[in-house]
Amino acid sequence: MEPFGNWSKRPSTVDFSKSLLKWSHLEIVKCKKGEANDKRGLVQFKAFYTQDGNQYVLNETSRFRKVRGRWYYLDGVVKINTRQQG
């Protein structure tokens, strides 16, 4: 398996190629494994961004693998991609 991963489980509703977007911040929700002695890790996070003047939050759970002391993204599953109110 290639250590740099992919986003093959991305739902069709998540498409960043059609317009400009601006990432604002990232919130780590939960981590499983991923410590110094681990070889794999799982991170659940929320990524906040603005696209076409609307604010959104992307909720993803991502898998990582450590190769020669460095962590690499394997893949992720987007749970919810929602428009922020207000």
GROMACS .gro file of N, CA and C in nm:
model
  258
    1MET      N    1   0.083  -0.118   0.000
    1MET     CA    2   0.000   0.000   0.000
    1MET      C    3   0.088   0.124   0.000
    2GLU      N    4   0.054   0.219  -0.082
    2GLU     CA    5   0.128   0.345  -0.092
    2GLU      C    6   0.110   0.425   0.037
    3PRO      N    7   0.216   0.476   0.098
    3PRO     CA    8   0.203   0.545   0.227
    3PRO      C    9   0.135   0.680   0.219
    4PHE      N   10   0.117   0.738   0.103
    4PHE     CA   11   0.061   0.872   0.096
    4PHE      C   12  -0.089   0.875   0.087
    5GLY      N   13  -0.155   0.763   0.065
    5GLY     CA   14  -0.299   0.752   0.077
    5GLY      C   15  -0.379   0.824  -0.029
    6ASN      N   16  -0.509   0.826  -0.005
    6ASN     CA   17  -0.603   0.887  -0.098
    6ASN      C   18  -0.729   0.927  -0.025
    7TRP      N   19  -0.824   0.977  -0.099
    7TRP     CA   20  -0.952   1.017  -0.042
    7TRP      C   21  -1.061   0.945  -0.117
    8SER      N   22  -1.043   0.816  -0.138
    8SER     CA   23  -1.132   0.739  -0.224
    8SER      C   24  -1.272   0.722  -0.168
    9LYS      N   25  -1.292   0.743  -0.039
    9LYS     CA   26  -1.425   0.728   0.020
    9LYS      C   27  -1.499   0.860   0.028
   10ARG      N   28  -1.451   0.962  -0.040
   10ARG     CA   29  -1.514   1.093  -0.037
   10ARG      C   30  -1.650   1.088  -0.106
   11PRO      N   31  -1.754   1.139  -0.038
   11PRO     CA   32  -1.886   1.140  -0.102
   11PRO      C   33  -1.891   1.239  -0.218
   12SER      N   34  -1.979   1.214  -0.314
   12SER     CA   35  -1.988   1.300  -0.432
   12SER      C   36  -2.032   1.442  -0.397
   13THR      N   37  -2.093   1.463  -0.281
   13THR     CA   38  -2.137   1.597  -0.242
   13THR      C   39  -2.022   1.686  -0.198
   14VAL      N   40  -1.904   1.630  -0.179
   14VAL     CA   41  -1.787   1.708  -0.140
   14VAL      C   42  -1.701   1.729  -0.264
   15ASP      N   43  -1.706   1.849  -0.319
   15ASP     CA   44  -1.630   1.880  -0.440
   15ASP      C   45  -1.569   2.018  -0.426
   16PHE      N   46  -1.438   2.022  -0.400
   16PHE     CA   47  -1.370   2.148  -0.381
   16PHE      C   48  -1.314   2.205  -0.511
   17SER      N   49  -1.336   2.139  -0.624
   17SER     CA   50  -1.275   2.183  -0.748
   17SER      C   51  -1.355   2.290  -0.821
   18LYS      N   52  -1.480   2.311  -0.786
   18LYS     CA   53  -1.567   2.401  -0.862
   18LYS      C   54  -1.560   2.547  -0.820
   19SER      N   55  -1.508   2.576  -0.704
   19SER     CA   56  -1.501   2.715  -0.660
   19SER      C   57  -1.387   2.732  -0.561
   20LEU      N   58  -1.354   2.858  -0.538
   20LEU     CA   59  -1.249   2.888  -0.441
   20LEU      C   60  -1.304   2.869  -0.301
   21LEU      N   61  -1.219   2.824  -0.213
   21LEU     CA   62  -1.260   2.812  -0.074
   21LEU      C   63  -1.147   2.858   0.015
   22LYS      N   64  -1.183   2.894   0.136
   22LYS     CA   65  -1.084   2.940   0.233
   22LYS      C   66  -1.103   2.861   0.361
   23TRP      N   67  -0.998   2.787   0.400
   23TRP     CA   68  -1.002   2.711   0.524
   23TRP      C   69  -0.984   2.808   0.639
   24SER      N   70  -1.063   2.795   0.745
   24SER     CA   71  -1.049   2.886   0.859
   24SER      C   72  -0.983   2.821   0.979
   25HIS      N   73  -1.028   2.701   1.018
   25HIS     CA   74  -0.963   2.635   1.131
   25HIS      C   75  -0.999   2.487   1.135
   26LEU      N   76  -0.924   2.416   1.218
   26LEU     CA   77  -0.939   2.272   1.232
   26LEU      C   78  -0.959   2.241   1.380
   27GLU      N   79  -1.057   2.157   1.409
   27GLU     CA   80  -1.085   2.117   1.547
   27GLU      C   81  -1.069   1.965   1.557
   28ILE      N   82  -0.978   1.920   1.640
   28ILE     CA   83  -0.960   1.777   1.663
   28ILE      C   84  -1.066   1.732   1.762
   29VAL      N   85  -1.149   1.636   1.721
   29VAL     CA   86  -1.258   1.587   1.805
   29VAL      C   87  -1.212   1.468   1.889
   30LYS      N   88  -1.140   1.374   1.825
   30LYS     CA   89  -1.101   1.252   1.894
   30LYS      C   90  -0.981   1.189   1.825
   31CYS      N   91  -0.892   1.131   1.903
   31CYS     CA   92  -0.777   1.057   1.850
   31CYS      C   93  -0.777   0.918   1.911
   32LYS      N   94  -0.742   0.821   1.829
   32LYS     CA   95  -0.727   0.683   1.877
   32LYS      C   96  -0.593   0.633   1.826
   33LYS      N   97  -0.511   0.586   1.918
   33LYS     CA   98  -0.374   0.546   1.886
   33LYS      C   99  -0.298   0.669   1.838
   34GLY      N  100  -0.195   0.648   1.758
   34GLY     CA  101  -0.119   0.761   1.706
   34GLY      C  102  -0.014   0.816   1.800
   35GLU      N  103   0.015   0.743   1.906
   35GLU     CA  104   0.119   0.786   1.999
   35GLU      C  105   0.257   0.747   1.945
   36ALA      N  106   0.360   0.785   2.015
   36ALA     CA  107   0.498   0.764   1.970
   36ALA      C  108   0.529   0.617   1.937
   37ASN      N  109   0.474   0.524   2.013
   37ASN     CA  110   0.503   0.382   1.991
   37ASN      C  111   0.404   0.313   1.896
   38ASP      N  112   0.305   0.385   1.847
   38ASP     CA  113   0.205   0.326   1.757
   38ASP      C  114   0.251   0.334   1.612
   39LYS      N  115   0.196   0.244   1.530
   39LYS     CA  116   0.225   0.245   1.386
   39LYS      C  117   0.105   0.293   1.306
   40ARG      N  118  -0.010   0.300   1.370
   40ARG     CA  119  -0.133   0.346   1.305
   40ARG      C  120  -0.207   0.440   1.400
   41GLY      N  121  -0.287   0.527   1.341
   41GLY     CA  122  -0.366   0.619   1.421
   41GLY      C  123  -0.495   0.654   1.350
   42LEU      N  124  -0.592   0.699   1.428
   42LEU     CA  125  -0.723   0.739   1.376
   42LEU      C  126  -0.755   0.875   1.437
   43VAL      N  127  -0.792   0.971   1.352
   43VAL     CA  128  -0.823   1.105   1.399
   43VAL      C  129  -0.959   1.147   1.345
   44GLN      N  130  -1.045   1.191   1.435
   44GLN     CA  131  -1.173   1.250   1.394
   44GLN      C  132  -1.158   1.400   1.410
   45PHE      N  133  -1.194   1.477   1.307
   45PHE     CA  134  -1.177   1.622   1.313
   45PHE      C  135  -1.290   1.693   1.240
   46LYS      N  136  -1.299   1.823   1.266
   46LYS     CA  137  -1.389   1.913   1.194
   46LYS      C  138  -1.302   2.019   1.128
   47ALA      N  139  -1.319   2.036   0.998
   47ALA     CA  140  -1.246   2.138   0.923
   47ALA      C  141  -1.346   2.244   0.878
   48PHE      N  142  -1.324   2.366   0.919
   48PHE     CA  143  -1.416   2.476   0.890
   48PHE      C  144  -1.364   2.556   0.772
   49TYR      N  145  -1.454   2.590   0.680
   49TYR     CA  146  -1.413   2.665   0.560
   49TYR      C  147  -1.529   2.746   0.505
   50THR      N  148  -1.494   2.842   0.418
   50THR     CA  149  -1.593   2.924   0.349
   50THR      C  150  -1.580   2.896   0.200
   51GLN      N  151  -1.695   2.874   0.135
   51GLN     CA  152  -1.699   2.845  -0.008
   51GLN      C  153  -1.818   2.918  -0.067
   52ASP      N  154  -1.794   2.996  -0.172
   52ASP     CA  155  -1.899   3.073  -0.238
   52ASP      C  156  -1.977   3.159  -0.138
   53GLY      N  157  -1.907   3.215  -0.040
   53GLY     CA  158  -1.968   3.304   0.059
   53GLY      C  159  -2.044   3.233   0.171
   54ASN      N  160  -2.049   3.103   0.170
   54ASN     CA  161  -2.117   3.025   0.274
   54ASN      C  162  -2.015   2.954   0.362
   55GLN      N  163  -2.046   2.943   0.491
   55GLN     CA  164  -1.957   2.874   0.585
   55GLN      C  165  -2.001   2.729   0.599
   56TYR      N  166  -1.904   2.638   0.598
   56TYR     CA  167  -1.929   2.495   0.607
   56TYR      C  168  -1.837   2.431   0.709
   57VAL      N  169  -1.874   2.312   0.752
   57VAL     CA  170  -1.786   2.230   0.836
   57VAL      C  171  -1.784   2.089   0.777
   58LEU      N  172  -1.664   2.038   0.759
   58LEU     CA  173  -1.644   1.903   0.707
   58LEU      C  174  -1.602   1.816   0.824
   59ASN      N  175  -1.678   1.711   0.852
   59ASN     CA  176  -1.647   1.617   0.960
   59ASN      C  177  -1.586   1.493   0.898
   60GLU      N  178  -1.465   1.461   0.936
   60GLU     CA  179  -1.397   1.347   0.877
   60GLU      C  180  -1.329   1.263   0.984
   61THR      N  181  -1.326   1.133   0.961
   61THR     CA  182  -1.245   1.042   1.040
   61THR      C  183  -1.138   0.988   0.946
   62SER      N  184  -1.012   1.010   0.980
   62SER     CA  185  -0.900   0.976   0.892
   62SER      C  186  -0.809   0.872   0.955
   63ARG      N  187  -0.755   0.786   0.871
   63ARG     CA  188  -0.656   0.687   0.914
   63ARG      C  189  -0.518   0.733   0.872
   64PHE      N  190  -0.422   0.713   0.961
   64PHE     CA  191  -0.283   0.747   0.935
   64PHE      C  192  -0.196   0.627   0.965
   65ARG      N  193  -0.081   0.623   0.900
   65ARG     CA  194   0.016   0.516   0.924
   65ARG      C  195   0.154   0.579   0.936
   66LYS      N  196   0.233   0.527   1.031
   66LYS     CA  197   0.369   0.577   1.050
   66LYS      C  198   0.466   0.491   0.970
   67VAL      N  199   0.546   0.558   0.887
   67VAL     CA  200   0.647   0.491   0.806
   67VAL      C  201   0.780   0.560   0.834
   68ARG      N  202   0.874   0.483   0.884
   68ARG     CA  203   1.007   0.536   0.916
   68ARG      C  204   1.001   0.664   1.001
   69GLY      N  205   0.913   0.660   1.101
   69GLY     CA  206   0.905   0.770   1.196
   69GLY      C  207   0.819   0.888   1.154
   70ARG      N  208   0.757   0.883   1.035
   70ARG     CA  209   0.673   0.993   0.988
   70ARG      C  210   0.530   0.944   0.966
   71TRP      N  211   0.433   1.029   1.000
   71TRP     CA  212   0.292   0.993   0.983
   71TRP      C  213   0.244   1.031   0.844
   72TYR      N  214   0.168   0.939   0.781
   72TYR     CA  215   0.112   0.962   0.647
   72TYR      C  216  -0.038   0.935   0.648
   73TYR      N  217  -0.109   1.019   0.578
   73TYR     CA  218  -0.253   1.004   0.561
   73TYR      C  219  -0.281   0.884   0.472
   74LEU      N  220  -0.371   0.795   0.516
   74LEU     CA  221  -0.411   0.680   0.435
   74LEU      C  222  -0.540   0.709   0.361
   75ASP      N  223  -0.645   0.736   0.436
   75ASP     CA  224  -0.774   0.769   0.376
   75ASP      C  225  -0.864   0.827   0.484
   76GLY      N  226  -0.978   0.873   0.441
   76GLY     CA  227  -1.072   0.932   0.535
   76GLY      C  228  -1.214   0.911   0.490
   77VAL      N  229  -1.303   0.913   0.587
   77VAL     CA  230  -1.446   0.900   0.560
   77VAL      C  231  -1.513   1.026   0.611
   78VAL      N  232  -1.580   1.098   0.521
   78VAL     CA  233  -1.653   1.218   0.559
   78VAL      C  234  -1.788   1.176   0.614
   79LYS      N  235  -1.815   1.216   0.738
   79LYS     CA  236  -1.941   1.181   0.800
   79LYS      C  237  -2.050   1.282   0.767
   80ILE      N  238  -2.018   1.409   0.781
   80ILE     CA  239  -2.115   1.514   0.755
   80ILE      C  240  -2.042   1.635   0.696
   81ASN      N  241  -2.099   1.692   0.592
   81ASN     CA  242  -2.048   1.816   0.537
   81ASN      C  243  -2.164   1.913   0.542
   82THR      N  244  -2.166   2.002   0.642
   82THR     CA  245  -2.284   2.085   0.666
   82THR      C  246  -2.255   2.232   0.651
   83ARG      N  247  -2.358   2.304   0.613
   83ARG     CA  248  -2.352   2.449   0.603
   83ARG      C  249  -2.378   2.506   0.742
   84GLN      N  250  -2.296   2.600   0.783
   84GLN     CA  251  -2.312   2.663   0.915
   84GLN      C  252  -2.423   2.767   0.909
   85GLN      N  253  -2.502   2.773   1.012
   85GLN     CA  254  -2.610   2.873   1.022
   85GLN      C  255  -2.556   3.001   1.080
   86GLY      N  256  -2.616   3.112   1.038
   86GLY     CA  257  -2.579   3.241   1.097
   86GLY      C  258  -2.494   3.317   1.014
   0.00000   0.00000   0.00000
